[in-house]
mmCIF file of C-alpha atoms in Angstrom:
data_model
loop_
_atom_site.group_PDB
_atom_site.id
_atom_site.type_symbol
_atom_site.label_atom_id
_atom_site.label_comp_id
_atom_site.label_asym_id
_atom_site.label_seq_id
_atom_site.Cartn_x
_atom_site.Cartn_y
_atom_site.Cartn_z
ATOM 1 C CA UNK A 207 -17.243 13.330 8.031
ATOM 2 C CA UNK A 208 -19.623 12.282 5.296
ATOM 3 C CA UNK A 209 -17.092 11.274 2.653
ATOM 4 C CA UNK A 210 -17.505 7.985 0.850
ATOM 5 C CA UNK A 211 -16.138 6.170 -2.186
ATOM 6 C CA UNK A 212 -18.222 5.636 -5.311
ATOM 7 C CA UNK A 213 -16.941 3.543 -8.221
ATOM 8 C CA UNK A 214 -16.135 5.777 -11.184
ATOM 9 C CA UNK A 215 -18.619 5.158 -14.008
ATOM 10 C CA UNK A 216 -16.839 3.137 -16.704
ATOM 11 C CA UNK A 217 -17.978 5.595 -19.391
ATOM 12 C CA UNK A 218 -16.016 8.330 -17.562
ATOM 13 C CA UNK A 219 -12.870 6.216 -17.249
ATOM 14 C CA UNK A 220 -11.193 7.415 -20.499
ATOM 15 C CA UNK A 221 -11.494 11.044 -19.366
ATOM 16 C CA UNK A 222 -10.101 10.145 -15.945
ATOM 17 C CA UNK A 223 -7.186 8.183 -17.472
ATOM 18 C CA UNK A 224 -6.254 11.211 -19.584
ATOM 19 C CA UNK A 225 -6.471 13.543 -16.593
ATOM 20 C CA UNK A 226 -4.441 11.286 -14.328
ATOM 21 C CA UNK A 227 -1.735 10.907 -16.994
ATOM 22 C CA UNK A 228 -1.539 14.683 -17.504
ATOM 23 C CA UNK A 229 -1.266 15.304 -13.750
ATOM 24 C CA UNK A 230 1.390 12.609 -13.361
ATOM 25 C CA UNK A 231 3.395 14.019 -16.265
ATOM 26 C CA UNK A 232 3.168 17.498 -14.721
ATOM 27 C CA UNK A 233 4.568 16.144 -11.456
ATOM 28 C CA UNK A 234 7.379 14.355 -13.315
ATOM 29 C CA UNK A 235 8.305 17.634 -15.050
ATOM 30 C CA UNK A 236 8.431 19.266 -11.609
ATOM 31 C CA UNK A 237 11.053 16.685 -10.614
ATOM 32 C CA UNK A 238 13.237 17.552 -13.604
ATOM 33 C CA UNK A 239 12.082 15.296 -16.448
ATOM 34 C CA UNK A 240 11.617 16.777 -19.879
ATOM 35 C CA UNK A 241 8.010 17.353 -20.914
ATOM 36 C CA UNK A 242 8.284 14.750 -23.687
ATOM 37 C CA UNK A 243 9.822 12.113 -21.414
ATOM 38 C CA UNK A 244 7.265 12.801 -18.679
ATOM 39 C CA UNK A 245 4.325 12.626 -21.085
ATOM 40 C CA UNK A 246 5.578 9.390 -22.646
ATOM 41 C CA UNK A 247 6.242 7.768 -19.255
ATOM 42 C CA UNK A 248 2.792 8.734 -17.931
ATOM 43 C CA UNK A 249 0.988 7.532 -21.054
ATOM 44 C CA UNK A 250 2.882 4.222 -21.100
ATOM 45 C CA UNK A 251 2.085 3.659 -17.442
ATOM 46 C CA UNK A 252 -1.613 4.274 -17.938
ATOM 47 C CA UNK A 253 -1.712 2.016 -21.009
ATOM 48 C CA UNK A 254 -0.090 -0.757 -18.970
ATOM 49 C CA UNK A 255 -2.389 -0.234 -15.973
ATOM 50 C CA UNK A 256 -5.560 0.137 -18.053
ATOM 51 C CA UNK A 257 -5.183 -2.311 -20.951
ATOM 52 C CA UNK A 258 -7.930 -1.699 -23.475
ATOM 53 C CA UNK A 259 -9.124 1.187 -21.307
ATOM 54 C CA UNK A 260 -10.184 -1.051 -18.393
ATOM 55 C CA UNK A 261 -8.482 -1.322 -14.990
ATOM 56 C CA UNK A 262 -6.034 -4.193 -14.485
ATOM 57 C CA UNK A 263 -7.462 -7.053 -12.390
ATOM 58 C CA UNK A 264 -8.039 -6.001 -8.786
ATOM 59 C CA UNK A 265 -7.674 -2.282 -9.489
ATOM 60 C CA UNK A 266 -10.486 0.151 -8.765
ATOM 61 C CA UNK A 267 -10.982 3.835 -9.482
ATOM 62 C CA UNK A 268 -13.343 5.631 -7.129
ATOM 63 C CA UNK A 269 -14.718 9.107 -6.846
ATOM 64 C CA UNK A 270 -14.325 10.569 -3.372
ATOM 65 C CA UNK A 271 -17.807 11.871 -2.556
ATOM 66 C CA UNK A 272 -18.812 14.418 0.071
ATOM 67 C CA UNK A 273 -22.449 15.438 0.590
ATOM 68 C CA UNK A 274 -23.371 13.733 -2.677
ATOM 69 C CA UNK A 275 -20.802 15.571 -4.822
ATOM 70 C CA UNK A 276 -17.544 14.213 -6.256
ATOM 71 C CA UNK A 277 -14.653 16.059 -4.603
ATOM 72 C CA UNK A 278 -11.743 13.933 -5.790
ATOM 73 C CA UNK A 279 -10.687 10.472 -6.822
ATOM 74 C CA UNK A 280 -8.782 7.408 -5.648
ATOM 75 C CA UNK A 281 -7.114 4.662 -7.690
ATOM 76 C CA UNK A 282 -6.205 1.635 -5.594
ATOM 77 C CA UNK A 283 -5.159 -1.926 -6.291
ATOM 78 C CA UNK A 284 -2.571 -4.618 -5.690
ATOM 79 C CA UNK A 285 1.012 -3.431 -5.766
ATOM 80 C CA UNK A 286 3.517 -4.695 -8.328
ATOM 81 C CA UNK A 287 5.372 -7.026 -5.926
ATOM 82 C CA UNK A 288 3.309 -10.126 -6.656
ATOM 83 C CA UNK A 289 2.290 -10.389 -2.974
ATOM 84 C CA UNK A 290 -1.518 -10.552 -3.052
ATOM 85 C CA UNK A 291 -1.671 -8.954 0.393
ATOM 86 C CA UNK A 292 0.358 -5.880 -0.560
ATOM 87 C CA UNK A 293 -1.753 -3.064 -1.919
ATOM 88 C CA UNK A 294 -0.945 0.324 -3.378
ATOM 89 C CA UNK A 295 -2.627 3.677 -3.652
ATOM 90 C CA UNK A 296 -1.736 4.468 -7.246
ATOM 91 C CA UNK A 297 -3.322 7.913 -7.325
ATOM 92 C CA UNK A 298 -5.364 10.030 -4.960
ATOM 93 C CA UNK A 299 -6.494 13.612 -5.335
ATOM 94 C CA UNK A 300 -8.867 15.981 -3.588
ATOM 95 C CA UNK A 301 -9.882 18.904 -5.793
ATOM 96 C CA UNK A 302 -8.165 22.143 -4.693
ATOM 97 C CA UNK A 303 -11.382 23.911 -3.662
ATOM 98 C CA UNK A 304 -12.244 21.017 -1.297
ATOM 99 C CA UNK A 305 -8.884 20.728 0.458
ATOM 100 C CA UNK A 306 -8.291 21.602 4.090
ATOM 101 C CA UNK A 307 -11.502 19.983 5.335
ATOM 102 C CA UNK A 308 -10.187 16.513 6.202
ATOM 103 C CA UNK A 309 -11.372 14.883 2.977
ATOM 104 C CA UNK A 310 -7.897 13.656 2.036
ATOM 105 C CA UNK A 311 -7.535 12.034 5.444
ATOM 106 C CA UNK A 312 -10.966 10.439 5.077
ATOM 107 C CA UNK A 313 -10.153 9.221 1.539
ATOM 108 C CA UNK A 314 -7.019 7.543 2.886
ATOM 109 C CA UNK A 315 -8.989 5.921 5.716
ATOM 110 C CA UNK A 316 -11.530 4.633 3.189
ATOM 111 C CA UNK A 317 -8.712 3.353 0.951
ATOM 112 C CA UNK A 318 -7.240 1.391 3.854
ATOM 113 C CA UNK A 319 -10.677 0.005 4.734
ATOM 114 C CA UNK A 320 -11.252 -1.097 1.121
ATOM 115 C CA UNK A 321 -7.813 -2.725 0.904
ATOM 116 C CA UNK A 322 -8.369 -4.610 4.172
ATOM 117 C CA UNK A 323 -11.691 -5.910 2.837
ATOM 118 C CA UNK A 324 -9.788 -7.266 -0.188
ATOM 119 C CA UNK A 325 -7.359 -9.147 2.072
ATOM 120 C CA UNK A 326 -4.537 -6.614 2.176
ATOM 121 C CA UNK A 327 -2.028 -6.803 5.007
ATOM 122 C CA UNK A 328 -0.084 -3.714 3.910
ATOM 123 C CA UNK A 329 -0.581 -0.636 1.788
ATOM 124 C CA UNK A 330 1.865 1.767 0.224
ATOM 125 C CA UNK A 331 2.043 4.771 -2.030
ATOM 126 C CA UNK A 332 4.481 7.091 -3.725
ATOM 127 C CA UNK A 333 4.626 10.794 -2.961
ATOM 128 C CA UNK A 334 6.806 13.364 -4.673
ATOM 129 C CA UNK A 335 9.224 15.117 -2.349
ATOM 130 C CA UNK A 336 7.931 18.555 -3.358
ATOM 131 C CA UNK A 337 4.417 17.685 -2.110
ATOM 132 C CA UNK A 338 4.938 18.655 1.520
ATOM 133 C CA UNK A 339 1.222 18.760 2.363
ATOM 134 C CA UNK A 340 0.659 15.198 1.156
ATOM 135 C CA UNK A 341 3.805 13.949 2.882
ATOM 136 C CA UNK A 342 2.609 15.493 6.142
ATOM 137 C CA UNK A 343 -0.804 13.862 5.792
ATOM 138 C CA UNK A 344 0.635 10.421 5.065
ATOM 139 C CA UNK A 345 3.113 10.643 7.955
ATOM 140 C CA UNK A 346 0.310 11.688 10.323
ATOM 141 C CA UNK A 347 -1.587 8.559 9.220
ATOM 142 C CA UNK A 348 1.360 6.307 10.098
ATOM 143 C CA UNK A 349 2.949 5.883 6.668
ATOM 144 C CA UNK A 350 6.730 5.566 6.856
ATOM 145 C CA UNK A 351 9.385 6.236 4.250
ATOM 146 C CA UNK A 352 10.333 2.918 2.657
ATOM 147 C CA UNK A 353 12.804 4.195 0.060
ATOM 148 C CA UNK A 354 14.090 7.479 -1.225
ATOM 149 C CA UNK A 355 15.278 8.417 -4.697
ATOM 150 C CA UNK A 356 17.614 11.382 -4.918
ATOM 151 C CA UNK A 357 18.738 13.431 -7.896
ATOM 152 C CA UNK A 358 20.711 16.481 -8.871
ATOM 153 C CA UNK A 359 20.252 18.770 -11.880
ATOM 154 C CA UNK A 360 23.466 19.321 -13.807
ATOM 155 C CA UNK A 361 22.472 22.278 -15.982
#
C-alpha cells in the first residue's frame, strides 16, 4: 500500500470546511433531522472547530494520498474530553471511485500512527448506523461500540 497523509494546503481549507459541513449535514438528514436543522448544526460545528477558518489547536486536516494523487481526507485531533491522550477522528473519507482498494484501512492505520506520535493513548470516532461499510471496517480494526444513540420517527 502506498497511501500516505499530506497536510491539506491552508488555502484549500475553506473549500474543505464547506464540503465537510455539507456532507455532515447530508448524513444528519439521513438520520431524520430536517435539512435546516442539519445545515445549521453542521455549520455551527465547523465554525467552532475552525475558528477564523483555522483548525483548533492540535487538529490537523490531511489529504489521503495514493500514488501521488489525493484520494480522500482525514481530520484528526484531540477529543472533547479534556484528556490530552484521548484523540478523535473527526472526519475521514475516501472518494467513491477509490474505495474497495484498502485505502480506508490504510488511512485509519495512518491516523492511529499520527495520534500515537502526538502522545495519544486512545482514539475514537463516530459512525452513523446506516454506514454499514464503515462500521465493518472500524470493527475489523478493533474499534468497539462505546455508546449508542437510538431514535424513532413519529410521522
